[in-house]
Coordinates of C-alpha atoms in Angstrom, one line a residue:
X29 CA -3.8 -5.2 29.5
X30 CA -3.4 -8.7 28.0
X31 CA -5.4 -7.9 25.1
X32 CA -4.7 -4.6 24.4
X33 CA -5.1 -3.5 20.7
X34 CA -1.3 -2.6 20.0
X35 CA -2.5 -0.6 16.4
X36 CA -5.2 0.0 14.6
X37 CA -5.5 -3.0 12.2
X38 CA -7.4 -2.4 8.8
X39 CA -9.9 -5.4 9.3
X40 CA -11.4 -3.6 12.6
X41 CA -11.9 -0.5 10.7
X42 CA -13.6 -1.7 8.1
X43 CA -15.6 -3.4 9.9
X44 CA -16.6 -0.5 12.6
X45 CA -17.1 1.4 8.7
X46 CA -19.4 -1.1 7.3
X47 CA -21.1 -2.8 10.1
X48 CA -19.3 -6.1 9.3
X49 CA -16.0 -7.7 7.9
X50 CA -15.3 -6.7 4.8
X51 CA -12.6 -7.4 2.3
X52 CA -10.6 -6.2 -0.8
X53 CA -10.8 -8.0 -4.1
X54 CA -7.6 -7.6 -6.1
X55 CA -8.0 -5.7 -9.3
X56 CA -5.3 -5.6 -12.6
X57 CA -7.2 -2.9 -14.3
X58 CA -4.6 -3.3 -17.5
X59 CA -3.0 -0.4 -16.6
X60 CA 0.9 0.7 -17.5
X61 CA 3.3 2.8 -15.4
X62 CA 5.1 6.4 -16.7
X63 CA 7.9 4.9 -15.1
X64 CA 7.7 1.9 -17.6
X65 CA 6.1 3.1 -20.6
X66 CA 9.3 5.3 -21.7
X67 CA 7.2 8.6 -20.7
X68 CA 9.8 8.3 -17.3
X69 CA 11.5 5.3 -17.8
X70 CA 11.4 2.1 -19.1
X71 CA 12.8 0.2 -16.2
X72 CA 10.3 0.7 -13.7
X73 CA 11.4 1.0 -9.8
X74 CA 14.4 -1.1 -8.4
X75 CA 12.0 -3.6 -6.7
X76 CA 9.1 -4.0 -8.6
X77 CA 8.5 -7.2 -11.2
X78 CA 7.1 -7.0 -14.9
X79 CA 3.7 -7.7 -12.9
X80 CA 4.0 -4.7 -10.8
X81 CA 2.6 -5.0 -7.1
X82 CA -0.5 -7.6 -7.9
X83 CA 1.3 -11.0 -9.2
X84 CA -1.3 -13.0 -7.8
X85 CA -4.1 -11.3 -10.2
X86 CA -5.1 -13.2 -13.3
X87 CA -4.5 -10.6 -15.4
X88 CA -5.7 -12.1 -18.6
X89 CA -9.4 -11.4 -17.4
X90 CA -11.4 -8.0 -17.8
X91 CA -12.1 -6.2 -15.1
X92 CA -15.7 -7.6 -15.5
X93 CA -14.7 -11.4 -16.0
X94 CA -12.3 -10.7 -12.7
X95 CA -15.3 -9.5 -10.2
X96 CA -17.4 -11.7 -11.6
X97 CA -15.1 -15.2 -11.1
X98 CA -14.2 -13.5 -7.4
X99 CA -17.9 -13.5 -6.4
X100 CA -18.0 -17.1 -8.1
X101 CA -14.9 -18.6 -6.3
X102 CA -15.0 -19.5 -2.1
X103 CA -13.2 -15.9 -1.4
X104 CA -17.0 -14.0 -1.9
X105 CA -18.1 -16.2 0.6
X106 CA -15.8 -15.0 3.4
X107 CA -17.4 -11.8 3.6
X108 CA -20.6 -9.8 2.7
X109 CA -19.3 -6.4 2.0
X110 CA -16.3 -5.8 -0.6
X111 CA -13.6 -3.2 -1.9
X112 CA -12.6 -3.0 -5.0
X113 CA -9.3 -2.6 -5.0
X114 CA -7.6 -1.8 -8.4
X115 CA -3.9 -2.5 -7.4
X116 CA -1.6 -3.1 -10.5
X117 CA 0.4 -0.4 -11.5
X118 CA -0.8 3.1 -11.9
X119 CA -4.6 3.2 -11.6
X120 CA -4.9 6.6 -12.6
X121 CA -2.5 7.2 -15.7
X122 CA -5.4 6.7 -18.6
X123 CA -7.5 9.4 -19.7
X124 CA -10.8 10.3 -17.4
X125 CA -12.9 8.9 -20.0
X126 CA -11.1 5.4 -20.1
X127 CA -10.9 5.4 -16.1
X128 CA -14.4 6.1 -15.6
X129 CA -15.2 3.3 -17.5
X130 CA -12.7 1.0 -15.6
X131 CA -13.7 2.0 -11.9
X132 CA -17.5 1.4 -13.6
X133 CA -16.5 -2.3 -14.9
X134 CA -15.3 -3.2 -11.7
X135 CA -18.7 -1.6 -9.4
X136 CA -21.1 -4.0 -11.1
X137 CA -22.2 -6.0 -7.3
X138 CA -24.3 -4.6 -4.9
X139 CA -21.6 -6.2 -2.1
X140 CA -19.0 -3.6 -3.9
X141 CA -19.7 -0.9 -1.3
X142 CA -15.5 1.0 -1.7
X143 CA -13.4 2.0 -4.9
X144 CA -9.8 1.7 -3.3
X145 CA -7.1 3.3 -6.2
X146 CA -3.3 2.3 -6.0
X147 CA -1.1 4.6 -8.3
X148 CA 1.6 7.5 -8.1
X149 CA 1.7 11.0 -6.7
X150 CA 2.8 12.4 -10.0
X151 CA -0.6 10.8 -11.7
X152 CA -2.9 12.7 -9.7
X153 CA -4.7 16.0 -10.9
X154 CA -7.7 17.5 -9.6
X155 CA -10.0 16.3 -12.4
X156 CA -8.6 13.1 -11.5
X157 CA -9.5 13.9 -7.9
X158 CA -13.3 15.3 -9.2
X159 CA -13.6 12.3 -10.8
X160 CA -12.8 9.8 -7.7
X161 CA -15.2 12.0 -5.6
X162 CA -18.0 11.8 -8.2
X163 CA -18.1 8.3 -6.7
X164 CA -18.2 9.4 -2.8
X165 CA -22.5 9.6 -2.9
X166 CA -22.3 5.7 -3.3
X167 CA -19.5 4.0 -1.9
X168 CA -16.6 4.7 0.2
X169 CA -13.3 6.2 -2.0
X170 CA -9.6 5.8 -1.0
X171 CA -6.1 6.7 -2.9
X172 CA -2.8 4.6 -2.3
X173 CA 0.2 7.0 -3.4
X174 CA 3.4 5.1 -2.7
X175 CA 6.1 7.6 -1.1
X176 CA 8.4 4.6 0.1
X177 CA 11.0 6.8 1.8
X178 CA 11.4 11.0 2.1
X179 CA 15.2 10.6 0.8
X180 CA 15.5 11.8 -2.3
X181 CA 18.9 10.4 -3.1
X182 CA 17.2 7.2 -2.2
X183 CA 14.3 7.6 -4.4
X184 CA 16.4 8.6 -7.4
X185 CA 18.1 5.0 -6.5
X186 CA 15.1 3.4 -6.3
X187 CA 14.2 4.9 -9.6
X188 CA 10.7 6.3 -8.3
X189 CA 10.7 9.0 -10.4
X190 CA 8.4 11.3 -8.6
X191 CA 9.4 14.0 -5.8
X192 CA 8.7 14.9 -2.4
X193 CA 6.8 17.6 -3.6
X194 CA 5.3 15.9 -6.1
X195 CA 3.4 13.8 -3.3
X196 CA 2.9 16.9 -0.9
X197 CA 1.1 18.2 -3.8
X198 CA -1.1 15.0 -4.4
X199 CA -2.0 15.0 -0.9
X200 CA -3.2 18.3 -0.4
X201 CA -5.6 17.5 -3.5
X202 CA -6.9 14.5 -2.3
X203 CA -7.6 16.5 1.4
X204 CA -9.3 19.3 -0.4
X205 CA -11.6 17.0 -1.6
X206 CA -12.1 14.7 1.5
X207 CA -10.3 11.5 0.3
X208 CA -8.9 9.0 2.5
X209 CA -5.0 8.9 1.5
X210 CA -3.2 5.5 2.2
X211 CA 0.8 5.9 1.9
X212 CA 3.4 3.2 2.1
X213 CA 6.9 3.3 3.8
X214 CA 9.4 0.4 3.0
X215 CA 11.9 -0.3 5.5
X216 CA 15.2 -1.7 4.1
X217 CA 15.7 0.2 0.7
X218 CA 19.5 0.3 -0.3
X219 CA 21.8 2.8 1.3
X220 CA 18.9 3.6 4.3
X221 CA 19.8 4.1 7.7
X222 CA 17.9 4.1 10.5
X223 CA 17.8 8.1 10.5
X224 CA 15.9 8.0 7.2
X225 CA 12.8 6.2 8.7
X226 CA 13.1 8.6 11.2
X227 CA 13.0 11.1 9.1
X228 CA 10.5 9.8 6.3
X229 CA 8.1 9.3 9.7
X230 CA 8.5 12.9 10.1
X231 CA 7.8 14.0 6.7
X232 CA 4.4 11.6 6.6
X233 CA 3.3 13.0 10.0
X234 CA 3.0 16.5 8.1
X235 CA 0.5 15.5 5.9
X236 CA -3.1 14.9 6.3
X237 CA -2.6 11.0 5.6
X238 CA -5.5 8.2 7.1
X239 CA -3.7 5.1 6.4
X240 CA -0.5 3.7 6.1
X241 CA 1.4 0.5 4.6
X242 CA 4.3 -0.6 5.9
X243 CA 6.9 -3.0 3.6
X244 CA 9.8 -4.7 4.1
X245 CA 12.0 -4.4 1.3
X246 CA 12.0 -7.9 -0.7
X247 CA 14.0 -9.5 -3.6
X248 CA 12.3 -10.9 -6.1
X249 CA 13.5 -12.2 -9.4
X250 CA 14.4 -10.0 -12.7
X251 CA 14.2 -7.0 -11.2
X252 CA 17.1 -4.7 -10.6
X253 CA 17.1 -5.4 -6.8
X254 CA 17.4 -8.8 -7.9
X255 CA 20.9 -7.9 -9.7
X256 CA 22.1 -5.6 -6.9
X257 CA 21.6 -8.9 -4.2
X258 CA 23.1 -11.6 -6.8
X259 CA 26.4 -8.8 -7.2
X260 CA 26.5 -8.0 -3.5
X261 CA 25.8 -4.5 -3.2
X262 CA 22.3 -5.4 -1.4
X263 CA 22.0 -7.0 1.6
X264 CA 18.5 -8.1 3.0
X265 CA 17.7 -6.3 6.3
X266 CA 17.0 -9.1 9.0
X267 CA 13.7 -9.7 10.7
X268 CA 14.4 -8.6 14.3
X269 CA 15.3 -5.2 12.4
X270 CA 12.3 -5.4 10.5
X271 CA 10.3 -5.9 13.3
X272 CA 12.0 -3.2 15.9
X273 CA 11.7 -0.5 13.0
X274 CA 8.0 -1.4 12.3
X275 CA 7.6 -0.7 15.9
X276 CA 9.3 2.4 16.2
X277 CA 7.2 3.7 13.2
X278 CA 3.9 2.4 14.5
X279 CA 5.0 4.2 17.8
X280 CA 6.3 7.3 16.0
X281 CA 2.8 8.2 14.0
X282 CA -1.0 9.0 14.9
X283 CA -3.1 6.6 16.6
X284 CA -5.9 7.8 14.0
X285 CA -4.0 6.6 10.8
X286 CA -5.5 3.3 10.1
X287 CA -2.3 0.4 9.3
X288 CA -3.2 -1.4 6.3
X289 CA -0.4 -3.9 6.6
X290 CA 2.7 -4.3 8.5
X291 CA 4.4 -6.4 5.8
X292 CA 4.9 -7.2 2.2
X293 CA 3.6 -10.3 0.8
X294 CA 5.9 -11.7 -1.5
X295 CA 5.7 -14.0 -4.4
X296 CA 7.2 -17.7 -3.4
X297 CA 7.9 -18.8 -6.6
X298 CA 9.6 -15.1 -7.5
X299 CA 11.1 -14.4 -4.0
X300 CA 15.1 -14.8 -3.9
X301 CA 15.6 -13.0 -0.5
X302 CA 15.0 -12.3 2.7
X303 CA 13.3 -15.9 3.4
X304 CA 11.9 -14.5 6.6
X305 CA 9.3 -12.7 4.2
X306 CA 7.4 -15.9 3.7
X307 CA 6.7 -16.7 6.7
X308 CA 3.7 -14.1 7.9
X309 CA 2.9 -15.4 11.0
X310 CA 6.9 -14.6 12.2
X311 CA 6.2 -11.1 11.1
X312 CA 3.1 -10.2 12.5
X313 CA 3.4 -12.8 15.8
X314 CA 7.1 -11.1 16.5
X315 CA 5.9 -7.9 16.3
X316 CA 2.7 -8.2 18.7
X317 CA 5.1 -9.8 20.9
X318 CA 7.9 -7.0 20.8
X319 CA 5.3 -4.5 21.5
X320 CA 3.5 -6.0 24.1
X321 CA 7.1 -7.0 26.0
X322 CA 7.9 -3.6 25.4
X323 CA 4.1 -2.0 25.8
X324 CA 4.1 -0.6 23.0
X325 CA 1.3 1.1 21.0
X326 CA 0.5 3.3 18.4
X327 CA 1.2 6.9 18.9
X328 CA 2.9 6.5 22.0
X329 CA 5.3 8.4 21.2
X330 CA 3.6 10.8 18.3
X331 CA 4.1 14.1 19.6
X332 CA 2.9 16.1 16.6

């Protein structure tokens, strides 16, 4: 039992999909946010930069210019088979005219063999939906709708700006037309307790959901996170609680979702707390050790 896969990692799945290893390549599509546009908000959510979730993506580029200088750089040679994975902001709030032709600018390689979509519940409609599966006869089609936590007195903190229902909703639309949905849970959000992952685990594991992301809550700077921490009314959760709350979620949920990532990567340059963040190989070398001390696995404990 040395070796025992303790969850089912993202890299072996797409690899038992496609034959072989195959990677993302990060994607700004020059896409805006409701929540910062002033159709919502203008303020965005309480952790998010002015970059959004992809400040490592040259955003100055086309979608075009961006594939193209991936396949030119020593990334493309890592792998054989690709995703394109459009991840800043809301990948989905644009007319269906303008995001055909973005998901087309960016499906331009033969290698390109997924369209992976990050956005919000509350942007998804079913011509939206028609659309993404209009692109199912070629390549592989996936939706990322954050959720972040079933609290609702924490998402109005967070300044989310969409509903539970709202991402029931989204859900159900995306199962009735057979596309993989990837959610995200972030552990350490203001105010939560432990009972709250509890109970957002709960709330994911009554939805038709085939992947999931799991964050720790980070602090980086000019956000409004950023002022909470600098005041004092946030405090940083600590690893070991990081960890023994990933493992109680990766315990707590199907054995069939497929984990996407146990942690968030944060910017070094942008990152004002927890420092434990930067170090990956803490994170995911603590919690293989934790769950193999412990014998852990995935859907141990899923009783649903």
């Amino acid at each position: 039992m040395e070796n025992k896969i303790r969850y089912n990692h993202l890299n072996e799945y797409l690899k038992n999909k496609f034959g072989e290893r195959t990677l993302k390549i990060c994607i700004d599509g020059g896409f805006t946010c409701p929540n910062r546009d002033g159709t919502l908000s203008k303020n965005g959510c309480i952790f998010c930069s002015g970059k959004g979730s992809g400040e490592h993506i040259n955003s100055s580029q086309n979608i075009e210019d961006q594939i193209r200088n991936y396949f030119e750089s020593y990334k493309a040679t890592r792998a054989n088979k690709f995703l394109a994975y459009f991840q800043n902001f809301t990948n989905t709030y644009d007319t269906i005219e303008n995001l055909r032709n973005k998901y087309n600018s960016a499906l331009i390689d033969k290698r390109i063999v997924g369209l992976s979509i990050a956005t919000r519940p509350d942007c998804i409609n079913e011509d939206i939906v028609k659309l993404l599966k209009s692109y199912t006869d070629k390549y592989y089609v996936s939706v990322e709708l954050g959720l972040q936590t079933s609290n609702e007195e924490t998402g109005n903190l967070i300044n989310r700006k969409y509903t539970n229902k709202d991402f029931s909703v989204a859900v159900a639309l995306l199962n009735k037309y057979n596309i993989d949905v990837i959610t995200h849970i972030m552990v350490g959000l203001p105010n939560e307790t432990f009972e709250d992952i509890q109970n957002t685990v709960n709330f994911i594991n009554n939805h038709n959901i085939q992947g999931l992301k799991i964050h720790s809550t980070y602090v980086v700077k000019n956000t409004k996170l950023a002022d909470m921490y600098l005041s004092g009314t946030y405090t940083p959760i600590s690893l070991e609680y990081f960890l023994n709350t990933t493992a109680y979620i990766l315990t707590h949920i199907s054995q069939d979702i497929v984990i996407h990532r146990v942690s968030g990567d944060s910017p070094k340059d942008l990152l004002l707390a927890p420092s434990w963040n930067l170090h990956k190989k803490w994170i995911l070398n603590g919690l293989d050790k934790l769950m193999k001390e412990k014998d852990l696995w995935q859907g141990k404990k899923y009783n649903n």
